[in-house]
CSV table of C-alpha atoms in Angstrom, one decimal:
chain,number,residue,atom,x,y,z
A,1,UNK,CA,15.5,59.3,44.2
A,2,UNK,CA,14.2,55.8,42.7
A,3,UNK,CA,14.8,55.1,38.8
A,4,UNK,CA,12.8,52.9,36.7
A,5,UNK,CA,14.5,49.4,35.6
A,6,UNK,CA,15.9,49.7,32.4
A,7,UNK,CA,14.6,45.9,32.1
A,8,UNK,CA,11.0,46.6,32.4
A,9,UNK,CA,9.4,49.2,29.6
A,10,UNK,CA,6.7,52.1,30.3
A,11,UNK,CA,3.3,51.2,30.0
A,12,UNK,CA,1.7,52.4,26.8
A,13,UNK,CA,-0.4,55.3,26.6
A,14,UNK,CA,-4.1,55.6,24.9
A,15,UNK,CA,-3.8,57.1,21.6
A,16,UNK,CA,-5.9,60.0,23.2
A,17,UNK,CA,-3.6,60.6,25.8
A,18,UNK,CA,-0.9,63.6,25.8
A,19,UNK,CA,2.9,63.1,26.2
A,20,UNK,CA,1.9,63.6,30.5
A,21,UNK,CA,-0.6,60.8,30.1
A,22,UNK,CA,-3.8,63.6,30.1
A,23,UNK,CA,-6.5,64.1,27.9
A,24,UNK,CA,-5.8,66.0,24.6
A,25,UNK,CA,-7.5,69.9,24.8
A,26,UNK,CA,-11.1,70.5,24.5
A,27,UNK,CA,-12.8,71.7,21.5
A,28,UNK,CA,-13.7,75.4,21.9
A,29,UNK,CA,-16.4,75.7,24.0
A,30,UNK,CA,-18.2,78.5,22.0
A,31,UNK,CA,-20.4,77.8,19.1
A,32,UNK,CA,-18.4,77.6,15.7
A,33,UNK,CA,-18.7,81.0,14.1
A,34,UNK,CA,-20.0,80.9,10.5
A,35,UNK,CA,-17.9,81.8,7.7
A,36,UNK,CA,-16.9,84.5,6.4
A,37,UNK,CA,-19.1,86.3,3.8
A,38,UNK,CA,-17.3,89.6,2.5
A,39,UNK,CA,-18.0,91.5,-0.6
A,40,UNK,CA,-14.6,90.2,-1.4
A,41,UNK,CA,-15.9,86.8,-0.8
A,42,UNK,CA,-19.0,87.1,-2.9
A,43,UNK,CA,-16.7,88.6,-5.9
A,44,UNK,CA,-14.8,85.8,-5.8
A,45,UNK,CA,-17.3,83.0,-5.8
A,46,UNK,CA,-19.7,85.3,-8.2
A,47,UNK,CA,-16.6,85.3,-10.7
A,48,UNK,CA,-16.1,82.1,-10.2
A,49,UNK,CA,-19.1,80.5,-11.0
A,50,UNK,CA,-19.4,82.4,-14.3
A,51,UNK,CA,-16.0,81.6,-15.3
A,52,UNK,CA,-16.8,78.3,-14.8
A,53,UNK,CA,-19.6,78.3,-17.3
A,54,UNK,CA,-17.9,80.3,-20.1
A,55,UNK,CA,-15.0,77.3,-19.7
A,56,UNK,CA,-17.1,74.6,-20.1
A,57,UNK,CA,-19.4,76.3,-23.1
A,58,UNK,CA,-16.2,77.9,-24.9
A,59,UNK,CA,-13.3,76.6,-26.3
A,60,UNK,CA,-11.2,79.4,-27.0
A,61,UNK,CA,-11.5,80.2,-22.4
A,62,UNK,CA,-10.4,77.0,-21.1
A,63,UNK,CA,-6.8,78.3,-21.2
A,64,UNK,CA,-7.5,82.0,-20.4
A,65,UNK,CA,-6.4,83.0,-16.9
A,66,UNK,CA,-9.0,85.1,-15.1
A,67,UNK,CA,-7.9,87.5,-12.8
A,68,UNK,CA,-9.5,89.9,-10.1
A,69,UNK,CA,-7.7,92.9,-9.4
A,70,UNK,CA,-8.8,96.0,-6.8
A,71,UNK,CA,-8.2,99.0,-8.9
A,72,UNK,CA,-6.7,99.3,-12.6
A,73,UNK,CA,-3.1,100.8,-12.0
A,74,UNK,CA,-4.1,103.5,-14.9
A,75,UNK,CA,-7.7,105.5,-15.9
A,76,UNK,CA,-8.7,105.7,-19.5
A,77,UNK,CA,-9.7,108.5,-21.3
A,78,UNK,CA,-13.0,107.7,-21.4
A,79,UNK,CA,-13.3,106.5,-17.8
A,80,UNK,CA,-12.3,103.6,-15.2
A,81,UNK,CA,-12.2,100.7,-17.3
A,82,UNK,CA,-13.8,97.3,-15.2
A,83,UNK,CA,-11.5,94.7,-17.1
A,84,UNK,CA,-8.7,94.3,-19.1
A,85,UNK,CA,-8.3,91.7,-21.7
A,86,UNK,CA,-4.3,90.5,-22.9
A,87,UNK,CA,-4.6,88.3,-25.5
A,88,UNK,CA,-0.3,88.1,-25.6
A,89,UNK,CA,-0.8,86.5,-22.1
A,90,UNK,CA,-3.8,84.6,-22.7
A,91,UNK,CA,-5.6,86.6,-19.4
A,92,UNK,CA,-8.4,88.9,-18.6
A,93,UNK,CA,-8.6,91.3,-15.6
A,94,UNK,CA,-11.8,92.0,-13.2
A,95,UNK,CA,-11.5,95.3,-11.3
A,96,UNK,CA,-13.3,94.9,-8.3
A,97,UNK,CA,-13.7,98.3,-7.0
A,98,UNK,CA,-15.4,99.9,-10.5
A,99,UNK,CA,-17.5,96.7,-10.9
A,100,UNK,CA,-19.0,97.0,-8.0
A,101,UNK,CA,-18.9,100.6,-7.0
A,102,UNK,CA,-19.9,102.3,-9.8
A,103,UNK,CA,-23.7,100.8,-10.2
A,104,UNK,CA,-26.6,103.3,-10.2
A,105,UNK,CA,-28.0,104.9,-7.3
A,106,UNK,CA,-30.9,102.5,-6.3
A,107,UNK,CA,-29.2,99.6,-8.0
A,108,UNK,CA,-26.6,98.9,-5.1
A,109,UNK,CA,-27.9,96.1,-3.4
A,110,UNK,CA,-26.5,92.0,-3.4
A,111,UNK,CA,-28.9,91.2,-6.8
A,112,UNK,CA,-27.6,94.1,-8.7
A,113,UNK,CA,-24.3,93.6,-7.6
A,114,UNK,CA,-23.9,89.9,-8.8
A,115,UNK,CA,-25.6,90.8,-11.8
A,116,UNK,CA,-22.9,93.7,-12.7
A,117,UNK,CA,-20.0,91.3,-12.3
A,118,UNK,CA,-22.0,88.1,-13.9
A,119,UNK,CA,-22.0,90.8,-16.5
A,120,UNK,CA,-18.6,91.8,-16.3
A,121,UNK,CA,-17.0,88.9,-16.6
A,122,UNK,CA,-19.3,88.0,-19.6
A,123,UNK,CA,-18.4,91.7,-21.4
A,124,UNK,CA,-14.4,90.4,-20.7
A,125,UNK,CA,-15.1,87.8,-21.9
A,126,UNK,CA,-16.9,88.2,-25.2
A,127,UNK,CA,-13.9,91.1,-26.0
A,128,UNK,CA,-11.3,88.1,-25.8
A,129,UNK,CA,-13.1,86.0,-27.9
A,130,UNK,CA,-14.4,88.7,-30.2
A,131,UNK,CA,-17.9,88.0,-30.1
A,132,UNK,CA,-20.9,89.8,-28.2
A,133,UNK,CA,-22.0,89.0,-24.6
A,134,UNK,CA,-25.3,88.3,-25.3
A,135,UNK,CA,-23.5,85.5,-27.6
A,136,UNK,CA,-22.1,83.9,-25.1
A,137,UNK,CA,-25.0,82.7,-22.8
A,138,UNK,CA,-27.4,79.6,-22.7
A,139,UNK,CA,-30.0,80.4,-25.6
A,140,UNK,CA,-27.1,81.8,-28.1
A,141,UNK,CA,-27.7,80.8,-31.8
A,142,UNK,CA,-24.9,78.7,-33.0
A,143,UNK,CA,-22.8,80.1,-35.4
């Protein structure tokens, strides 16, 4: 069995080359799959961008912690509630499930959808600050 000199050092390897002096791994060979789009997904990013319009229009939500939740733990009397607003710990509460379930027959598709939680987020909203929701969007009068 022969051994290297100790006296003369390895020949460098290519950047690109792996610890056995190969080529890294190939990309995947398949077309990159798109992302994912769930109705989770959409909530979130629906939420989002209206939460991020409230913020930069009102004061009193740049510190309020919004919050997306499946199901409330606990049913009112007068039915599911679709948020809950805790002004102790500055945070408001989306319910997915009620927001998005519970629309009309006929009013179930991705329009109506984001339009129930655009509106559901403004209706938290407005009930933290104690104003109306229709008070909170672009052509409110200022008060």
């Amino acid at each position: 069995m022969a051994r290297r000199s100790p006296s003369r050092p390895a020949a460098p390897r290519p950047a690109r080359h792996g610890r056995h002096g190969r080529l890294g791994r190939s990309e995947v060979v398949r077309p990159p799959l798109p992302p994912l789009d769930g109705r989770l997904d959409r909530f979130e990013l629906t939420v989002g961008s209206a939460v991020e319009y409230l913020r930069s229009t009102w004061e009193e939500l740049r510190d309020v912690r919004f919050e997306i939740a499946a199901m409330p733990l606990h049913d009112r009397g007068d039915g599911i509630p679709k948020w809950r607003v805790d002004h102790n710990e500055r945070r408001v509460s989306l319910y997915r499930v009620p927001i998005e379930r519970l629309l009309p027959k006929g009013h179930d598709d991705a329009a109506h959808r984001r339009v129930a939680i655009e509106s559901a987020v403004f209706h938290a909203a407005a009930e933290y600050v104690g104003r109306e929701p229709w008070e909170l969007g672009p052509d409110a009068p200022d008060y």
